[in-house]
PDB file of C-alpha atoms in Angstrom:
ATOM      1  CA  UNK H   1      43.696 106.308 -62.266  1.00  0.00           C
ATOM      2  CA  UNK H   2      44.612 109.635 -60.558  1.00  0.00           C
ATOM      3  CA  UNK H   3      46.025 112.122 -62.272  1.00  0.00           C
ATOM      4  CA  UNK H   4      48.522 114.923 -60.884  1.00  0.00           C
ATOM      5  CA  UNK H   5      47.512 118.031 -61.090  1.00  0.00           C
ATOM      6  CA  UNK H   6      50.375 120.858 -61.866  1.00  0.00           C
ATOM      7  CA  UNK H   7      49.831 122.222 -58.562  1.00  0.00           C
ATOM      8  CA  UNK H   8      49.956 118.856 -56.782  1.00  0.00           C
ATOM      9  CA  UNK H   9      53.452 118.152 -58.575  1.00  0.00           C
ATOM     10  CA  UNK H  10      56.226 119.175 -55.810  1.00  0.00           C
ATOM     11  CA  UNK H  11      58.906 120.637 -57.128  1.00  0.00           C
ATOM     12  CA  UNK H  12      62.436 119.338 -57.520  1.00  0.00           C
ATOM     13  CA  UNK H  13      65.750 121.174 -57.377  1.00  0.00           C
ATOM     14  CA  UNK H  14      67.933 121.840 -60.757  1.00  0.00           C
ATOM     15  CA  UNK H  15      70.640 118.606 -61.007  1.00  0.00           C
ATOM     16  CA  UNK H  16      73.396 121.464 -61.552  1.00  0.00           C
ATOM     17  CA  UNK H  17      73.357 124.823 -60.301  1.00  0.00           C
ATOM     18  CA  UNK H  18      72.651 127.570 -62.901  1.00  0.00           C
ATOM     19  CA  UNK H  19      76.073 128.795 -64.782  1.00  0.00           C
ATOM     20  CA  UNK H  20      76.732 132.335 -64.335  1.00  0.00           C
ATOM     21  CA  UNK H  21      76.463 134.230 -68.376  1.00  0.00           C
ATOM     22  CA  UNK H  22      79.426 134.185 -70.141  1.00  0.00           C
ATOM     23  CA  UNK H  23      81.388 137.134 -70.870  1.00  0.00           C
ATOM     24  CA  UNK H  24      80.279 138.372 -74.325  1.00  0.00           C
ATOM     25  CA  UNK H  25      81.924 141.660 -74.813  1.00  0.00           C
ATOM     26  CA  UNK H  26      80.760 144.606 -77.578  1.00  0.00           C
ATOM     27  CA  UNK H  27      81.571 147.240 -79.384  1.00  0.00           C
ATOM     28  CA  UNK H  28      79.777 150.451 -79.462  1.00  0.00           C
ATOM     29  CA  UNK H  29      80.122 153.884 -81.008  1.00  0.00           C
ATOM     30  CA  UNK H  30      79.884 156.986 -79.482  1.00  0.00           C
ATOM     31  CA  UNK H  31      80.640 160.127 -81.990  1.00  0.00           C
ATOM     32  CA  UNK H  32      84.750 159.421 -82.925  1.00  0.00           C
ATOM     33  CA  UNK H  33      84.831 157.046 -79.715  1.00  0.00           C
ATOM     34  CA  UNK H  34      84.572 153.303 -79.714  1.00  0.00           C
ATOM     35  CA  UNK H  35      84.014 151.709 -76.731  1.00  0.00           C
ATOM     36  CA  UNK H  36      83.844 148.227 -75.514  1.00  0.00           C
ATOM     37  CA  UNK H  37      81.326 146.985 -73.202  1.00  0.00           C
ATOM     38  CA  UNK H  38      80.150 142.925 -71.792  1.00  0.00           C
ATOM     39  CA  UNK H  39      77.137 142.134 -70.419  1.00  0.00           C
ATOM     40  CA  UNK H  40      78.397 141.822 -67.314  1.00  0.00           C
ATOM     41  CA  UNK H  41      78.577 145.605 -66.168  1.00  0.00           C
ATOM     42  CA  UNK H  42      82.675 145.635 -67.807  1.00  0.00           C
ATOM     43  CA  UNK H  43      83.490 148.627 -69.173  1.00  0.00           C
ATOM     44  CA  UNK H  44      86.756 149.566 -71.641  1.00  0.00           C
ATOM     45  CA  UNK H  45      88.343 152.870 -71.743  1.00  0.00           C
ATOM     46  CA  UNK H  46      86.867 155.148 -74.737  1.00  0.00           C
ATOM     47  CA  UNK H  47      89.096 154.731 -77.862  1.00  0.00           C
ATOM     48  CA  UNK H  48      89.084 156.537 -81.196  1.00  0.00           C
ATOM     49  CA  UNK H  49      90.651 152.987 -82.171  1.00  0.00           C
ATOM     50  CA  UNK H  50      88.043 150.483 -82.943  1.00  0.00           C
ATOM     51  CA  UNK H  51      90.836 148.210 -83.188  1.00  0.00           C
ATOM     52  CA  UNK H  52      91.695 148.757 -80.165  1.00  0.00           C
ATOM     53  CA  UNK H  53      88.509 148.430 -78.496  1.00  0.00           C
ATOM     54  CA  UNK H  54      87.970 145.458 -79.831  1.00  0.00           C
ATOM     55  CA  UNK H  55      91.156 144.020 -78.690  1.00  0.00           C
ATOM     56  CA  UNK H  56      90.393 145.400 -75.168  1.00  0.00           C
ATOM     57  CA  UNK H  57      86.857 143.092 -75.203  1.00  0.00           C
ATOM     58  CA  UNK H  58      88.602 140.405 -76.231  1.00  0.00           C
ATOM     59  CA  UNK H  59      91.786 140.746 -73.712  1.00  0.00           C
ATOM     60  CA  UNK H  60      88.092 141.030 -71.129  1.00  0.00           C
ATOM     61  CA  UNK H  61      86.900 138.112 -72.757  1.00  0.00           C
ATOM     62  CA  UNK H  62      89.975 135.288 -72.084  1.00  0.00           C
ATOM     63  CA  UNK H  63      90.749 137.006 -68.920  1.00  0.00           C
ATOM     64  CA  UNK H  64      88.781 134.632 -66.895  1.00  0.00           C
TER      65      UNK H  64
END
């Protein structure tokens, strides 16, 4: 019979609407400052802790 081509097929609209990306917050190191940082544009505070930059992405992380 007929066959439809990929250009034929109409396109249908997503069942759910895209989820926004969840918040994965990092760590990086700048010289003797740690700093955390999400994917999101989120920014910590520089800290000579890494300890404490960590728990500052993962206070950003839950605070949702």
């Amino acid at each position: 019979m007929y066959d439809q081509h990929t250009a034929e097929v109409t396109p249908t609209a997503p069942a759910t609407p895209p989820t926004p990306p969840a918040h994965e917050p990092f760590t990086i190191e700048r010289g003797s400052f740690c700093i955390a940082r999400c994917e999101c544009g989120w920014t910590g505070p520089a800290r000579r802790s890494r300890d404490r930059a960590r728990t500052d992405a993962e206070q950003h992380r839950t605070a949702r």
